[in-house]
PDB file of C-alpha atoms in Angstrom:
ATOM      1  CA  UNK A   1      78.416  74.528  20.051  1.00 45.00           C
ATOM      2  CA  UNK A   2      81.921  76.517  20.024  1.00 48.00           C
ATOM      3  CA  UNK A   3      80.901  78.235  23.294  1.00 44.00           C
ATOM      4  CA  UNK A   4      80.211  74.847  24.974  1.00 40.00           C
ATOM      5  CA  UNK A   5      83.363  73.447  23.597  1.00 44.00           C
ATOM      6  CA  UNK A   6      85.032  76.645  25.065  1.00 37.00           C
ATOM      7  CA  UNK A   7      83.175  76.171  28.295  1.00 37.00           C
ATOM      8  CA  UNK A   8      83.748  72.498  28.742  1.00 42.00           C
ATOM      9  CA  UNK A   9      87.777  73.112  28.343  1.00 38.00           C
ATOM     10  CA  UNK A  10      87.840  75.685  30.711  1.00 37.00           C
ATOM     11  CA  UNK A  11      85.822  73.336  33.070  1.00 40.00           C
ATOM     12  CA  UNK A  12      88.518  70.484  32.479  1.00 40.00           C
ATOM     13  CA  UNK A  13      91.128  73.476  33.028  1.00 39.00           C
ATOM     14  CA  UNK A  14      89.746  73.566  36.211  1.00 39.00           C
ATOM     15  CA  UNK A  15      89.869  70.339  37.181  1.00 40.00           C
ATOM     16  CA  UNK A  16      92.811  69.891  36.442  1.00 44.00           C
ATOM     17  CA  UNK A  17      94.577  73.150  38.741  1.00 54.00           C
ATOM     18  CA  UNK A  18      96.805  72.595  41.415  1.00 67.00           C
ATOM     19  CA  UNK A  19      95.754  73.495  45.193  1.00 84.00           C
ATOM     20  CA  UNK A  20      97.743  76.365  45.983  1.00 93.00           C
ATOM     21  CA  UNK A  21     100.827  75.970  47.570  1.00 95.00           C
ATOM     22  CA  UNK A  22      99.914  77.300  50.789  1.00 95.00           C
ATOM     23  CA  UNK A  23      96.460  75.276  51.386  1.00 95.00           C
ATOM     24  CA  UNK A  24      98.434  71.962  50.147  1.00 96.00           C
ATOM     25  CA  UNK A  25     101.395  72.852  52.998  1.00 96.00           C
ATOM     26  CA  UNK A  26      98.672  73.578  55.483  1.00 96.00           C
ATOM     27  CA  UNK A  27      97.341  70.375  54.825  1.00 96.00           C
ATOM     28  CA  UNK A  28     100.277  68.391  54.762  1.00 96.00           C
ATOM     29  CA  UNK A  29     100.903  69.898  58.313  1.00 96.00           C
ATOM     30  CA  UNK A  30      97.312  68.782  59.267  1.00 96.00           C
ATOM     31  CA  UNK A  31      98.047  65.707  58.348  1.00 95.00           C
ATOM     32  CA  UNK A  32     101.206  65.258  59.890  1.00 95.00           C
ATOM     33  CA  UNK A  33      99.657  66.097  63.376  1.00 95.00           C
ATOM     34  CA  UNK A  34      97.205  63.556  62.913  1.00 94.00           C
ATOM     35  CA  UNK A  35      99.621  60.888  62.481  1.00 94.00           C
ATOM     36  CA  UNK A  36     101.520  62.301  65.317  1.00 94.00           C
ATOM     37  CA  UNK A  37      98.319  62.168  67.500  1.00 95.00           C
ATOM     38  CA  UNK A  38      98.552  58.694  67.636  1.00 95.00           C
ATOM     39  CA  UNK A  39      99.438  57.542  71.248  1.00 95.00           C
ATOM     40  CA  UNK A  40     100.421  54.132  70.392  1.00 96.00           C
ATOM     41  CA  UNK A  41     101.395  52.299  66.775  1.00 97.00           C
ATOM     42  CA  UNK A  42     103.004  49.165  66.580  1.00 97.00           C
ATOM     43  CA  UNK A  43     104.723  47.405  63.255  1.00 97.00           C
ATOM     44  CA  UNK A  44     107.483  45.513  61.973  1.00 98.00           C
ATOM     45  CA  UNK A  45     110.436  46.966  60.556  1.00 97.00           C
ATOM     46  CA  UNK A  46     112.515  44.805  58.204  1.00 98.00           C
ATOM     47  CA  UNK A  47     116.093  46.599  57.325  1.00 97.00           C
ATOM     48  CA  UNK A  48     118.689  45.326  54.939  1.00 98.00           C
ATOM     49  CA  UNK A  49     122.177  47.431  55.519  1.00 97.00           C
ATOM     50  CA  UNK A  50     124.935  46.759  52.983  1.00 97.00           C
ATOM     51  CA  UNK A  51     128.046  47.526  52.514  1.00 96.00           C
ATOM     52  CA  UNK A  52     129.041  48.494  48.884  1.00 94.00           C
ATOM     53  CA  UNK A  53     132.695  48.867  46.669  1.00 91.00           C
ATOM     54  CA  UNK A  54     133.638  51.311  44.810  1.00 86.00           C
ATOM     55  CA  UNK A  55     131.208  49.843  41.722  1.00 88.00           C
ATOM     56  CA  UNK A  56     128.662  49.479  44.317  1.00 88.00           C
ATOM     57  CA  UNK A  57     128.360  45.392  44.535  1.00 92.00           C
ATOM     58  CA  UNK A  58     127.733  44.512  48.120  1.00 94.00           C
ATOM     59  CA  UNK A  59     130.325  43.324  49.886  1.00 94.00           C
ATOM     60  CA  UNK A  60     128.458  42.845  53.360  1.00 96.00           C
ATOM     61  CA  UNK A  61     124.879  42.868  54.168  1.00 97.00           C
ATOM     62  CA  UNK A  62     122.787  42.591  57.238  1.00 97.00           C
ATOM     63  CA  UNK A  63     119.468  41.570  57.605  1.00 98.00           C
ATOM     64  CA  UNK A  64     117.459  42.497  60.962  1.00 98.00           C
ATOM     65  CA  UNK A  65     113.946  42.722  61.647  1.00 98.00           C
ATOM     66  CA  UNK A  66     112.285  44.708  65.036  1.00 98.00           C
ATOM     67  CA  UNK A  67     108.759  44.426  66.466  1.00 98.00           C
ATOM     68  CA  UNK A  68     108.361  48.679  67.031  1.00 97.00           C
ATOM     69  CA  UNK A  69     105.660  50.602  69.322  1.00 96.00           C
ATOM     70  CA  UNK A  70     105.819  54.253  68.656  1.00 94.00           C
ATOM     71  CA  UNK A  71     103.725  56.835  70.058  1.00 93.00           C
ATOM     72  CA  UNK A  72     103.412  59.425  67.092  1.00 87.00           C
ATOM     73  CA  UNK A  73     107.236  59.414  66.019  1.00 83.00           C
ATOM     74  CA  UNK A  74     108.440  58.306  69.257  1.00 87.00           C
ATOM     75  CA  UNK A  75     110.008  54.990  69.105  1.00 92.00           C
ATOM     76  CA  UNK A  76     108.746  53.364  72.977  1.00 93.00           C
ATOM     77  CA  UNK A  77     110.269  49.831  72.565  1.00 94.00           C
ATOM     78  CA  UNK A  78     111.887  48.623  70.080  1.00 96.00           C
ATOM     79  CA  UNK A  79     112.346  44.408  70.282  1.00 96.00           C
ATOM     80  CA  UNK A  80     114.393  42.680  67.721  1.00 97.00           C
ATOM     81  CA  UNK A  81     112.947  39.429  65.831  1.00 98.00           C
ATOM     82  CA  UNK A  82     115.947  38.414  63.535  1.00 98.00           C
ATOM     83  CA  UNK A  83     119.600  39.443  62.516  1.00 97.00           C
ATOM     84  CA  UNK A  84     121.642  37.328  59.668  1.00 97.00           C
ATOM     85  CA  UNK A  85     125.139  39.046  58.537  1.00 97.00           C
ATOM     86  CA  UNK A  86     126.695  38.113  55.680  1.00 96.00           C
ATOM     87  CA  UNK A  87     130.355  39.177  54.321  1.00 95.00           C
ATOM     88  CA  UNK A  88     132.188  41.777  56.389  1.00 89.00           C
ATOM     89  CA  UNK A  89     130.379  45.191  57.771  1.00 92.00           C
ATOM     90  CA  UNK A  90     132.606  48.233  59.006  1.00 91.00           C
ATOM     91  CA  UNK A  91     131.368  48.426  62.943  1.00 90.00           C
ATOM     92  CA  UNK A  92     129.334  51.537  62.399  1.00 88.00           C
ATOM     93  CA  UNK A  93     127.338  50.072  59.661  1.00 91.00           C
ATOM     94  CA  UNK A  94     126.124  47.201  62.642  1.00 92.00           C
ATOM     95  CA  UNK A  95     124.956  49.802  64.921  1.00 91.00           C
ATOM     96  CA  UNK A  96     121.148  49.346  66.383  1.00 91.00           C
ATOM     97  CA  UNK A  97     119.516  52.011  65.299  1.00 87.00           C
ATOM     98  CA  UNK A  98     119.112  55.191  66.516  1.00 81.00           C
ATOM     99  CA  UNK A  99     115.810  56.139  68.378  1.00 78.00           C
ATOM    100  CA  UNK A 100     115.033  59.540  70.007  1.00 63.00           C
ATOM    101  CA  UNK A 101     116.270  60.490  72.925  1.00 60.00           C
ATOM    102  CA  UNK A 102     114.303  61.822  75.682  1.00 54.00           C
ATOM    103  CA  UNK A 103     116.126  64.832  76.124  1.00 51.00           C
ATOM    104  CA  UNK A 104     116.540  65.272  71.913  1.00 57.00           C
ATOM    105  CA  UNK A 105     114.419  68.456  70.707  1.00 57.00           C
ATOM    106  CA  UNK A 106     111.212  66.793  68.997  1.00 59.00           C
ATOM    107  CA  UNK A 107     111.468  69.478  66.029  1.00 63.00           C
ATOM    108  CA  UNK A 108     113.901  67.436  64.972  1.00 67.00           C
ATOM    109  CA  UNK A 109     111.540  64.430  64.388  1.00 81.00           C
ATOM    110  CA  UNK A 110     109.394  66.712  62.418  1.00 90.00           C
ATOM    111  CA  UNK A 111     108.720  67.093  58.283  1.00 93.00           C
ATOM    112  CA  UNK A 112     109.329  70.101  56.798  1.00 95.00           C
ATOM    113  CA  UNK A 113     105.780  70.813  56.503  1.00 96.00           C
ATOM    114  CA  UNK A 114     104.468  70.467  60.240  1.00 95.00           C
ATOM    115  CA  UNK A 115     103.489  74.232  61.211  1.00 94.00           C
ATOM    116  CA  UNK A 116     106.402  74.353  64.190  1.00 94.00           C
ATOM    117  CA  UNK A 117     109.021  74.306  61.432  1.00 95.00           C
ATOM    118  CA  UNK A 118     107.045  75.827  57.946  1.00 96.00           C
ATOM    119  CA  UNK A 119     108.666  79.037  58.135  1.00 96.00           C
ATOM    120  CA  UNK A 120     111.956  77.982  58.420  1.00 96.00           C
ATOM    121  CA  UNK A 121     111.593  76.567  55.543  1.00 97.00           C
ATOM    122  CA  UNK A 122     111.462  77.985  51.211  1.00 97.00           C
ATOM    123  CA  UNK A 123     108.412  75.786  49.128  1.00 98.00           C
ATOM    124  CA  UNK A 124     108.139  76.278  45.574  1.00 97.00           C
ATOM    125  CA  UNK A 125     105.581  73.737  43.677  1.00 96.00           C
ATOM    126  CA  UNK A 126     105.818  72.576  39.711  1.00 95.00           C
ATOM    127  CA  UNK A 127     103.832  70.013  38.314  1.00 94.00           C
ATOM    128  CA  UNK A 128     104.049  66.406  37.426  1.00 87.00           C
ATOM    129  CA  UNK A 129     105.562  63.939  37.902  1.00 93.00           C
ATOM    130  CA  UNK A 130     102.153  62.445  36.787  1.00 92.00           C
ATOM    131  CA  UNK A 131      98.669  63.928  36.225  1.00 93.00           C
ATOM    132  CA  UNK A 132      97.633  64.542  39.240  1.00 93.00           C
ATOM    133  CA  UNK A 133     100.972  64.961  41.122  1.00 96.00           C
ATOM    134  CA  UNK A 134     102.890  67.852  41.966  1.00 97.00           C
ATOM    135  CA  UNK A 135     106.628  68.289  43.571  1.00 97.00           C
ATOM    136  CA  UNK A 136     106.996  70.559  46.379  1.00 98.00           C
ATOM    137  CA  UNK A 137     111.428  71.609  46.638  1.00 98.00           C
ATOM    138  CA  UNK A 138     111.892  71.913  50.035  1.00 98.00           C
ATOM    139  CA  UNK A 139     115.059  74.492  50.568  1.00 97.00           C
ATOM    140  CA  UNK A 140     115.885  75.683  54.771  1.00 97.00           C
ATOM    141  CA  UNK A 141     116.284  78.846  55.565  1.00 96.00           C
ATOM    142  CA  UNK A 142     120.077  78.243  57.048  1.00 95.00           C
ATOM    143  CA  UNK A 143     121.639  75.328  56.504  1.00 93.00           C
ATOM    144  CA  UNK A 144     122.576  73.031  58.942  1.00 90.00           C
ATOM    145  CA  UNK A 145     123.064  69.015  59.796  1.00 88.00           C
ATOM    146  CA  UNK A 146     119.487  68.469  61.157  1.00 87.00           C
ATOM    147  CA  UNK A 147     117.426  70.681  58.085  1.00 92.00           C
ATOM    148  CA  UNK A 148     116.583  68.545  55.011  1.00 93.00           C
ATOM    149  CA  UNK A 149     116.422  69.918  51.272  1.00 95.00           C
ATOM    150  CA  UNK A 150     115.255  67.957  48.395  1.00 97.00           C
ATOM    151  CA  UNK A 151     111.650  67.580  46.834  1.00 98.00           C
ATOM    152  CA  UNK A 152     108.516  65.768  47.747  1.00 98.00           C
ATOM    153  CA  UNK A 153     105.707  64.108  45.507  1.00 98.00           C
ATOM    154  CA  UNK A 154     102.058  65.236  46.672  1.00 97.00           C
ATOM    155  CA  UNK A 155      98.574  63.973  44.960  1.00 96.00           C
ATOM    156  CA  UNK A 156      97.417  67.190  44.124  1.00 92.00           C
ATOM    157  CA  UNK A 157      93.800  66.610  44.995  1.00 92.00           C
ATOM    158  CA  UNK A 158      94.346  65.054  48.402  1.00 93.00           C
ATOM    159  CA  UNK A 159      97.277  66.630  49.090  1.00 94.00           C
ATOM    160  CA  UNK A 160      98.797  63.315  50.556  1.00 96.00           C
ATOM    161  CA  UNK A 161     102.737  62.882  50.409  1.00 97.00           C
ATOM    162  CA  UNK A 162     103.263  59.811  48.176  1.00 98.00           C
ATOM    163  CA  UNK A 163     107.304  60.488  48.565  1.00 98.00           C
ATOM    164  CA  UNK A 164     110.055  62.385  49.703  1.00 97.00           C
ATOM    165  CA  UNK A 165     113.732  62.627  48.315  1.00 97.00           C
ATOM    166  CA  UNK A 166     115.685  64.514  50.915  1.00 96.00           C
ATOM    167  CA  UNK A 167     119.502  65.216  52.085  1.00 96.00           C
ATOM    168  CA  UNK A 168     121.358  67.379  54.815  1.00 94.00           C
ATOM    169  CA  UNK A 169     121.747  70.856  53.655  1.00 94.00           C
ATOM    170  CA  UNK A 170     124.962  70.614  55.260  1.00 94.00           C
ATOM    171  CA  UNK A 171     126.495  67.381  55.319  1.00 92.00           C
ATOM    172  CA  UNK A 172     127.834  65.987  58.663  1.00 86.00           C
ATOM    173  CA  UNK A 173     131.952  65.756  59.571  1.00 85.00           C
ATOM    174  CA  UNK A 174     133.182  62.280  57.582  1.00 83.00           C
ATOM    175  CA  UNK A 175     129.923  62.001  55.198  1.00 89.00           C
ATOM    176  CA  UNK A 176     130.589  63.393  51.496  1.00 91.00           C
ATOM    177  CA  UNK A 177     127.006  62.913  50.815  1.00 93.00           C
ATOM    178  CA  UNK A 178     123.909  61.279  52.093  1.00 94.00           C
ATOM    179  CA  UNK A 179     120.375  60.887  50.425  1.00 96.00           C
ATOM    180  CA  UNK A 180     117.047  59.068  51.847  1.00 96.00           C
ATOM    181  CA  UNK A 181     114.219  58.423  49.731  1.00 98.00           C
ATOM    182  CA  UNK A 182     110.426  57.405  51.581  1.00 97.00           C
ATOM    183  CA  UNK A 183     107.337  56.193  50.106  1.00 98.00           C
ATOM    184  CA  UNK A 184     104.030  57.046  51.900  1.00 97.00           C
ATOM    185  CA  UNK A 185     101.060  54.488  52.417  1.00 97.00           C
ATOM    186  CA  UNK A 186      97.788  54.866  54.397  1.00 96.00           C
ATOM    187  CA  UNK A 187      97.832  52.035  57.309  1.00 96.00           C
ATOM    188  CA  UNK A 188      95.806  51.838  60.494  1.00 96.00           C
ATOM    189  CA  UNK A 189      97.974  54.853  61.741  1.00 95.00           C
ATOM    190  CA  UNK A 190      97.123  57.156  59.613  1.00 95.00           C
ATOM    191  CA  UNK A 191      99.772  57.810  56.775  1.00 94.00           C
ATOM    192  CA  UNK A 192     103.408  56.699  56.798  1.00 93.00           C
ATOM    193  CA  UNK A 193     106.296  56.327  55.134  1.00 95.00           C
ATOM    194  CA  UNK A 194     106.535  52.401  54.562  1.00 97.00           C
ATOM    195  CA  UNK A 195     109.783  51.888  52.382  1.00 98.00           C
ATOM    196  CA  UNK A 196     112.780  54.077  53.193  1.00 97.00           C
ATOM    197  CA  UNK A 197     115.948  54.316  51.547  1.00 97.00           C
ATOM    198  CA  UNK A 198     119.271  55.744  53.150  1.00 94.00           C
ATOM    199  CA  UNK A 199     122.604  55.642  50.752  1.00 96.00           C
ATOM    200  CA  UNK A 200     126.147  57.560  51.293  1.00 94.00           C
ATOM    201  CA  UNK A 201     129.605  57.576  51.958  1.00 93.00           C
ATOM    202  CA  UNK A 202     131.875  58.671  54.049  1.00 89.00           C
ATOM    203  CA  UNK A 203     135.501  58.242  55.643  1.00 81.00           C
ATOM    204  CA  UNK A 204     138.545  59.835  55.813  1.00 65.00           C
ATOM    205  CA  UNK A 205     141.959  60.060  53.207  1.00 59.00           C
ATOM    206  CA  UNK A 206     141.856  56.654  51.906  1.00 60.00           C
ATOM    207  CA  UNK A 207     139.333  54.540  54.363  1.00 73.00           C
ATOM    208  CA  UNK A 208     135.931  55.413  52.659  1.00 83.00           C
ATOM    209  CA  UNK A 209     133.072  53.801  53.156  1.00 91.00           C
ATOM    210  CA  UNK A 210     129.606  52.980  50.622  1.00 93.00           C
ATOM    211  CA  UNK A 211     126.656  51.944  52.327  1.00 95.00           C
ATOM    212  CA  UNK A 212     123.501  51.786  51.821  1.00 96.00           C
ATOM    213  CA  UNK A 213     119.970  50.685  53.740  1.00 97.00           C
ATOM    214  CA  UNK A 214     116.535  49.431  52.497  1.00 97.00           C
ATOM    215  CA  UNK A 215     113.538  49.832  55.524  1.00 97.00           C
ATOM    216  CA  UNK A 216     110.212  48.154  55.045  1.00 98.00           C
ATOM    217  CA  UNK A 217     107.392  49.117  57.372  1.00 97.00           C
ATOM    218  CA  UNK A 218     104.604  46.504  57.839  1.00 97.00           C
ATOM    219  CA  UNK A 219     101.707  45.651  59.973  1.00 97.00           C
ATOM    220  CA  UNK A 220     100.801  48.538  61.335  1.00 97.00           C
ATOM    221  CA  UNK A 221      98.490  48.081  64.235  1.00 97.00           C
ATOM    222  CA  UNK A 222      97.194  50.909  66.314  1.00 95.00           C
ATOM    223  CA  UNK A 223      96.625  50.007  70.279  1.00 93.00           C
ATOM    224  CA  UNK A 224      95.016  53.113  71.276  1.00 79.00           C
TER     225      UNK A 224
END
């Protein structure tokens, strides 16, 4: 009996062992090129910006919704359903946003873990934040405006992102910090991030600005 005890804790031991770090990146790249594979995704994407003081109560908010078709990352149209503002908005908080240009390197559209960017990139993995879940820190190489650090929660088993935390490894002129948070869902094209999160501040001397914006991604329908 204590030999099958021993044996049946090892087997649950087992079970319970992280993929190694390298298969679960590998597959996270996989899985990223699937999604990018997609040649045409359309969805609705519901944004509230605000505008917050310094004990971070809104003071302004606006609320605009956009039909979206994107080919992998690529935003192709982008048609606007709604806009409401309320209070008062600094200008650049009321800017569209910002799609890809067609000259823009695509790297830049890229995770961390697709394979064209892996090795300029440091992983280490640790477990938790549940059973079952591990967190990958994500650290560049060199630091610059367009490479992310922060940490990302993977299902150990599947290795499917369920979030990422990230920030500039080197912050951009007028921004003292900047943070955006995603959580991943499976939908019709293939795994996304539906809820994003962007929060900072920025300014100069004695003009600074709090903001932050909410994202939901809905609807996904693929055309292909």
């Amino acid at each position: 009996m204590r030999a099958l005890s021993v044996l049946m804790l090892l087997f649950a031991a087992s079970a319970r062992a992280d993929m190694p770090l390298q298969e679960l990146l590998e597959r996270l790249g996989e899985a990223e090129e699937k999604t990018l594979a997609v040649p045409s995704c359309l969805s609705v994407e519901s944004s509230v910006t605000e505008q917050l003081d310094k004990e971070g109560k809104s003071t302004g908010r606006l609320t605009r919704s956009y039909e979206v078709l994107r080919a992998g990352t690529k935003v192709l149209s982008r048609k606007k359903l709604s806009e409401k503002e309320e209070g008062e908005l600094v200008s650049q908080l009321k800017a569209e946003p910002r799609d890809q240009n067609q000259n823009e390197d695509p790297r830049g559209q890229l995770s961390p873990f697709h394979a064209k960017v892996r090795d300029e990139y440091q992983f280490e993995q640790f477990p938790g934040p549940r059973e079952g879940w591990v967190t990958v820190k994500i650290t560049p190489r060199k630091k610059d405006e367009k490479r992310m650090n922060g940490t990302a929660v993977v299902d150990a088993k599947t290795a499917q992102l369920i979030s990422m935390h990230l920030s500039p490894s080197k912050l951009p002129t007028l921004l003292d910090n900047f943070q955006v948070d995603f959580v991943y869902e499976d939908t019709p094209c293939e795994r996304h991030p539906t809820q994003l999160q962007f929060a900072g501040s920025g300014g100069v001397f004695v003009y600074k600005v709090r903001f932050r914006t909410q994202v939901k991604i809905s609807g996904h329908r693929r055309l292909d």
